Structure formats: structure tokens, C-alpha cells
Tab-separated table of C-alpha atoms in Angstrom:
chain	number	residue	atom	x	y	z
A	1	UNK	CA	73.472	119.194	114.908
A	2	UNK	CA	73.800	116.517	117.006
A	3	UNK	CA	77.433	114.982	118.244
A	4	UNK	CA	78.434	111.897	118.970
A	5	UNK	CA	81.292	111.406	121.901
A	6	UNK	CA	83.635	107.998	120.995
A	7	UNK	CA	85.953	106.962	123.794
A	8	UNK	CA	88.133	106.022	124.500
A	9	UNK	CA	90.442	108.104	122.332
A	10	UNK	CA	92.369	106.011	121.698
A	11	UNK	CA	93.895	102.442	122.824
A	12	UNK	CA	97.141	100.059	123.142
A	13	UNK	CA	96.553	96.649	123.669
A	14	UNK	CA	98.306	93.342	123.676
A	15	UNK	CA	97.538	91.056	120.616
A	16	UNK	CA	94.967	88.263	121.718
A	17	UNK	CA	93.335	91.317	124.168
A	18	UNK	CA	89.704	91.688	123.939
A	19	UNK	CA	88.310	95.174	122.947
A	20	UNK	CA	86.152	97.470	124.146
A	21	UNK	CA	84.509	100.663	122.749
A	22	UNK	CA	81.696	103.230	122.710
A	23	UNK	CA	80.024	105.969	121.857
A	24	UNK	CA	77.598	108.002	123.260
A	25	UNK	CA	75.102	110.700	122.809
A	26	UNK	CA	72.729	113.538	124.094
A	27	UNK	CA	70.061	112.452	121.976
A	28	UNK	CA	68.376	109.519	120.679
A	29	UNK	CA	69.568	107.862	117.758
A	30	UNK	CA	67.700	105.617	114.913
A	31	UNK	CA	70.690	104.378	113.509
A	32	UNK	CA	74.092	103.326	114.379
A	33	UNK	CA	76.671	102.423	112.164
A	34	UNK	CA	80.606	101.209	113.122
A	35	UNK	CA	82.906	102.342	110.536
A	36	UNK	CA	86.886	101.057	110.239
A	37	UNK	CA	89.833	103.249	108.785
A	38	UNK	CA	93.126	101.600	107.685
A	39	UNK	CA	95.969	104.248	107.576
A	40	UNK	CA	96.114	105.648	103.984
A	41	UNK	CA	92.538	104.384	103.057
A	42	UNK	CA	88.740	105.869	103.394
A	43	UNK	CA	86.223	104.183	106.004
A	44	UNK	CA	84.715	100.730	105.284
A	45	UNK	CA	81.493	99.872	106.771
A	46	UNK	CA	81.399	96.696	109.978
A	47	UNK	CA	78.429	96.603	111.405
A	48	UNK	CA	74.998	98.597	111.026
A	49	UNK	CA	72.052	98.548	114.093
A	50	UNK	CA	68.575	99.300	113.390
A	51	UNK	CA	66.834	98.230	116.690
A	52	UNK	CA	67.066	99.298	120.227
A	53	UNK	CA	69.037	96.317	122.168
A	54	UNK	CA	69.891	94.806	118.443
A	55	UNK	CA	73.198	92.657	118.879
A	56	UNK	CA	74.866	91.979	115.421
A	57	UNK	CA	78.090	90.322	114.867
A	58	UNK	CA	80.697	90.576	112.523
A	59	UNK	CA	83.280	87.724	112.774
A	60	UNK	CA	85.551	89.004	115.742
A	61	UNK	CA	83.288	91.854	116.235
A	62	UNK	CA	80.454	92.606	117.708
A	63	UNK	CA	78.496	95.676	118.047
A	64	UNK	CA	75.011	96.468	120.153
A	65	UNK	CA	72.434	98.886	119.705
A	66	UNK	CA	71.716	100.569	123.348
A	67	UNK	CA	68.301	99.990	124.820
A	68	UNK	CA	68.539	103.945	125.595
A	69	UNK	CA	69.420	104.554	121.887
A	70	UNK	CA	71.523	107.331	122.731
A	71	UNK	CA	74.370	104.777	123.239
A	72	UNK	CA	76.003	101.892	121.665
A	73	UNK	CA	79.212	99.575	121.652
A	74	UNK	CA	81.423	97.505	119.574
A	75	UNK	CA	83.564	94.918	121.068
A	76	UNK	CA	86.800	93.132	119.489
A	77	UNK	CA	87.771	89.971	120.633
A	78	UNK	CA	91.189	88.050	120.249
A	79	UNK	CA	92.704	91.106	118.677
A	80	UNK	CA	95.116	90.661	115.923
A	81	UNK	CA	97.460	92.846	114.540
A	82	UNK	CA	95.159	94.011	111.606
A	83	UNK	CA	92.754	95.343	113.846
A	84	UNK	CA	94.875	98.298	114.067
A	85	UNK	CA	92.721	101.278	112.541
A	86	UNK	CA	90.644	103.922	113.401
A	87	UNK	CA	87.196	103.071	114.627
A	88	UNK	CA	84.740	105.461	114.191
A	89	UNK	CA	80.856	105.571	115.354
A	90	UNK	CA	78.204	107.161	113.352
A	91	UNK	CA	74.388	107.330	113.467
A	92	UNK	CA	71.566	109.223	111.837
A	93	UNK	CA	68.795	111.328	114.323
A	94	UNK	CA	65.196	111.713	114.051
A	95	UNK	CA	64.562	114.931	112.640
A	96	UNK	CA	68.485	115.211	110.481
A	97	UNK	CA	68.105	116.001	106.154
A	98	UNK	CA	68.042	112.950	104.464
A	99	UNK	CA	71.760	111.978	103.676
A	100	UNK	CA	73.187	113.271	106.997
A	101	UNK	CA	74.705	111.075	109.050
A	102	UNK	CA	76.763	111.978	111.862
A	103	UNK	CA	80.110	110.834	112.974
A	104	UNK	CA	82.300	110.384	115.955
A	105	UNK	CA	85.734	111.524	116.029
A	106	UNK	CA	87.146	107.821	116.426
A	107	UNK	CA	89.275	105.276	118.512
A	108	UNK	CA	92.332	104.918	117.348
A	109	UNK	CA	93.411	101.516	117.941
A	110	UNK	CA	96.912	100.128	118.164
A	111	UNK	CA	97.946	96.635	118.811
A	112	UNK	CA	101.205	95.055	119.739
A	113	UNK	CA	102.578	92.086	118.787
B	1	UNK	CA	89.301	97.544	96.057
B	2	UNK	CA	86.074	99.529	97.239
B	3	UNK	CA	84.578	100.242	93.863
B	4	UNK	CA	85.360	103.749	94.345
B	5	UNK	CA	88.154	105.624	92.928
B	6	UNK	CA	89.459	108.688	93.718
B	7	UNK	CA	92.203	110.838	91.851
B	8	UNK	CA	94.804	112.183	93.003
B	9	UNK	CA	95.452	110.483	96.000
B	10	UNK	CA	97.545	113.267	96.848
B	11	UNK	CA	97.498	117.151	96.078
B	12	UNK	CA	99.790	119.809	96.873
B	13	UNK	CA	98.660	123.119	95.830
B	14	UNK	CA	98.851	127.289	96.141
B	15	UNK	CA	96.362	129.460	97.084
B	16	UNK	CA	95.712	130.971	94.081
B	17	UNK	CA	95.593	127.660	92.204
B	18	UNK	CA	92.800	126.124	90.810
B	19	UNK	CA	92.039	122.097	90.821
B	20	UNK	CA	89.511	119.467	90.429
B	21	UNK	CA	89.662	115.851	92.295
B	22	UNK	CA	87.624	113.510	90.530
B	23	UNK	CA	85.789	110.266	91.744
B	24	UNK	CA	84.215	107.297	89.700
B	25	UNK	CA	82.052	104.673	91.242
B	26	UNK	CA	81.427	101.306	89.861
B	27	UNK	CA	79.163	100.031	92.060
B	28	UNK	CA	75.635	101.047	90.587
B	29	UNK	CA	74.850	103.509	93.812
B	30	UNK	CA	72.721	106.309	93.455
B	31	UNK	CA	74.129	108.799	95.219
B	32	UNK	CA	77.560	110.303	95.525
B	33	UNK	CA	78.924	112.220	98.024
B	34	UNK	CA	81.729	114.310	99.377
B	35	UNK	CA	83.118	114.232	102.943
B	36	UNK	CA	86.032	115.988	104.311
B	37	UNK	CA	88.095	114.673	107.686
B	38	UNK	CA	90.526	117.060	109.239
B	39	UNK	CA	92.423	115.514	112.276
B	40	UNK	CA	90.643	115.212	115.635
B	41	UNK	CA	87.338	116.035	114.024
B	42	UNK	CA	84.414	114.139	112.897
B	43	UNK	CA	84.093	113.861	109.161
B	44	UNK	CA	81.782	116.331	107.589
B	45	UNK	CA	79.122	115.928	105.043
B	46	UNK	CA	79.829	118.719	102.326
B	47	UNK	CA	77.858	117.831	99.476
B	48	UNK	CA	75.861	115.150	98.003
B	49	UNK	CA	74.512	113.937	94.713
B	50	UNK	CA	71.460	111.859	94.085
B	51	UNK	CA	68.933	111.018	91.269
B	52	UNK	CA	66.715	113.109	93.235
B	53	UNK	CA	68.237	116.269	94.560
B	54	UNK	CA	71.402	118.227	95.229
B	55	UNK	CA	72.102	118.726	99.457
B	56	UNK	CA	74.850	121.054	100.750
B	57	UNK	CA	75.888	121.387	104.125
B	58	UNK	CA	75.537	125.197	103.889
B	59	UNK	CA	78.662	125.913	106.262
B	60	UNK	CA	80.930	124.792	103.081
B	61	UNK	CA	82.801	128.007	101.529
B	62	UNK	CA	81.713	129.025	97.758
B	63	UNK	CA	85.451	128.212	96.640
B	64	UNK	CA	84.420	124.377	97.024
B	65	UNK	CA	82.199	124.038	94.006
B	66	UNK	CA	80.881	120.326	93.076
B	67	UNK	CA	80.147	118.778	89.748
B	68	UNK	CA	78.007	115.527	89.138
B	69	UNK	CA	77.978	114.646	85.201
B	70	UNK	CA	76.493	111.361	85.837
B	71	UNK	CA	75.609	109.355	88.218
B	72	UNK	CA	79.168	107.553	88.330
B	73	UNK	CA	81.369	110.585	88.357
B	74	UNK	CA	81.887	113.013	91.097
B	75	UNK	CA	84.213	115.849	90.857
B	76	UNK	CA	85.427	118.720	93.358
B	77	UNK	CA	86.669	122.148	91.406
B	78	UNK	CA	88.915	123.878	94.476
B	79	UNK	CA	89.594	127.560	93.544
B	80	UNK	CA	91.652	130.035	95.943
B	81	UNK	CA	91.427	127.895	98.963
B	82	UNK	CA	93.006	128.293	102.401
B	83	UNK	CA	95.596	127.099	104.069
B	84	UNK	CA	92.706	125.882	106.297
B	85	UNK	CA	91.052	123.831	103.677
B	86	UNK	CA	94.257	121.099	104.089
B	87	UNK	CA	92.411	117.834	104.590
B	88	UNK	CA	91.802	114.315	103.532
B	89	UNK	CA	88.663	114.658	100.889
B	90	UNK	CA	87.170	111.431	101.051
B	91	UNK	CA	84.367	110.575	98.067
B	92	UNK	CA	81.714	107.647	98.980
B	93	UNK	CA	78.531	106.228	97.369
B	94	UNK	CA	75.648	104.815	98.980
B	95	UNK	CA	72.687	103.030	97.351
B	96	UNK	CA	70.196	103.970	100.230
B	97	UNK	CA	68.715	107.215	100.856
B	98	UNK	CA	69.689	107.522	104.153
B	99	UNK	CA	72.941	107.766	103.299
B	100	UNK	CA	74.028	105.240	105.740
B	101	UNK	CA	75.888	102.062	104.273
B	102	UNK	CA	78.815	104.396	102.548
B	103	UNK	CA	81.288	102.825	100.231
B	104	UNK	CA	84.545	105.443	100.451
B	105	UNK	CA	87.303	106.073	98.413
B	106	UNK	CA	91.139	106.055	99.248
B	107	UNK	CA	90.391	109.512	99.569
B	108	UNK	CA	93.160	112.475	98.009
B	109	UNK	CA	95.213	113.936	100.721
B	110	UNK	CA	95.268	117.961	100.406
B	111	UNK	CA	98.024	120.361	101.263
B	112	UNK	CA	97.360	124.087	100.605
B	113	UNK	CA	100.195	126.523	101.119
């Protein structure tokens, strides 16, 4: 299967920071999806990108599709302290089963006060 | 609250135990499906359920056997497993069939010894 390369790995920043992220791949992608992980709790969905150079936004966030489609980026800006997570990439390939989506291994984000 | 449950949130068991970890989901979706994340490693599709078919990832050992009753209730049966098989089993739903915009569970943290 295909994988998906997130970096960085992970990130300390000063609260009111902007934030920068993205993931990256071999192959071209149809789909790509930005997942968030609180500590103790299962992946909630942010932002979803259908289109080549597709921009969406998401309050603070915002998330683009790459024109290359093998690439794509979420930014945070003004970071708060509940930002903190795990921020994980995901996408689904021309050519993967129906159902399988594959994921990055995250950014883990920190943020100090 | 997600709309999907999970039980137990945590699990500490032998390896010549046997266990189930059940999942409800309230939100209508069609399919069901279970994921497992080990640290520093992208999360992995093991099975899914949908109105229309059954999909495995076929790399998933025998002694993880799932069980759909409905199309609300996911359950894992874990028989003999490996000290290996320690993970965070997350359970999501999705109403497309891409299996793309996934609604997780808390997920039950799993300690075999």
C-alpha cells in the first residue's frame, strides 16, 4: 500500500504561534482528510479536500489540497492551548478497496502557555 | 460525545484469556469498522462492516475474530493474543462508502501480558 510521510514529528510552540504542517506522498492522492486526536480520545474529523488546489477552512484552521496531489497542508493560526493533540493526515488512492483509507503517523503538537 | 461508544475503555488481559470489546453507534452510519493504532505507526484498517460486504485487511491474525449483529453493534472476540497485540482498538462509523468521514470511539486501551 501506499504511505503517507507527516512532518514534522512533532512540534512546541508558543501560544498565539501560527502552525504549520504536512504531509506528503509517492503517489497521487484523490482524497485528503486532516484528522485531530485529544489524549485519551479516538480521531475526530477537521477538514476533508476533494480537489487539486482546494483550500477549505475550518475556523483557525486551514487545510489545502496540493496541485501535485501527492501533497497537502494544514495550517493553525493563533494557537491556543487546546490545539494540543495529535494531527494526523490521511487520504484514499486511486486503485485502494473501497473502505481503505490510509493514514499518516501524526504531528504531535504541544503548546505552551 | 461522538455517537460512538466503545466498552471497556481499558483492558488488561493474559494470553490465554479470551475477551470481546464491544461498540454501539448511534449515528445511523452504515458501516462499522475496526482500526488499531500502536505508537509511532499509522492506524490500521482491520476489519469493516457494511450493508454490503465484509472487508479484512488480510495481514490481521485469526485470533482477532469480528462480529456485526446489526448494523449498530460492533464487537471484537480476542482469543490467545500476544503480547504484541497491546494497542489502542479504536471502533468508527462512516456513512459513506469510501470510508472517509470516520466518526471514532474513545477507543479501549489493551494490555496483553
Amino acid at each position: 500500500g501506499q504511505q503517507l510521510n507527516q512532518s514534522p514529528q512533532s512540534m512546541f510552540i508558543q501560544e498565539g504561534e501560527d502552525v504549520s504542517m504536512n504531509c506528503t506522498s509517492s503517489s497521487i492522492f484523490n482524497t485528503w482528510l486532516w484528522y485531530k486526536q485529544d489524549p485519551g480520545e479516538g480521531p475526530v474529523l477537521l477538514i476533508a479536500l476533494y480537489k487539486a488546489g482546494e483550500l477549505t477552512s475550518n475556523g483557525r484552521l486551514t487545510a489545502q489540497f496540493g496541485i501535485t496531489r501527492k501533497d497537502s497542508f494544514l495550517n493553525i493560526s493563533a494557537s491556543i492551548p487546546s490545539d494540543v493533540g495529535i494531527y494526523f493526515c490521511a487520504g484514499h488512492y486511486p486503485g485502494a478497496g473501497s473502505y481503505q483509507l490510509t493514514f499518516g503517523k501524526g504531528t504531535k503538537l504541544s503548546v505552551i502557555p | 460525545e461522538t455517537g460512538v461508544t466503545q466498552t471497556p475503555r481499558h483492558l488488561v488481559m493474559g494470553m490465554t484469556n479470551k475477551k470481546s470489546l464491544k461498540c454501539e453507534q448511534h449515528l445511523g452510519h452504515n458501516a462499522m469498522y475496526w482500526y488499531k493504532q500502536s505508537a509511532k505507526k499509522p492506524l490500521e484498517l482491520m476489519f469493516v462492516y457494511s450493508l454490503e460486504e465484509r472487508v479484512e485487511n488480510n495481514s490481521v491474525p485469526s485470533r482477532f475474530s469480528p462480529e456485526c449483529p446489526n448494523s449498530s453493534h460492533l464487537f471484537l472476540h480476542l482469543h490467545t493474543l500476544q503480547p504484541e497485540d497491546s494497542a489502542l482498538y479504536l471502533c468508527a462509523s462512516s456513512q459513506d462508502r469510501n470510508g472517509e468521514k470516520l466518526f471514532f470511539g474513545s477507543g479501549t486501551q489493551l494490555s496483553v501480558l
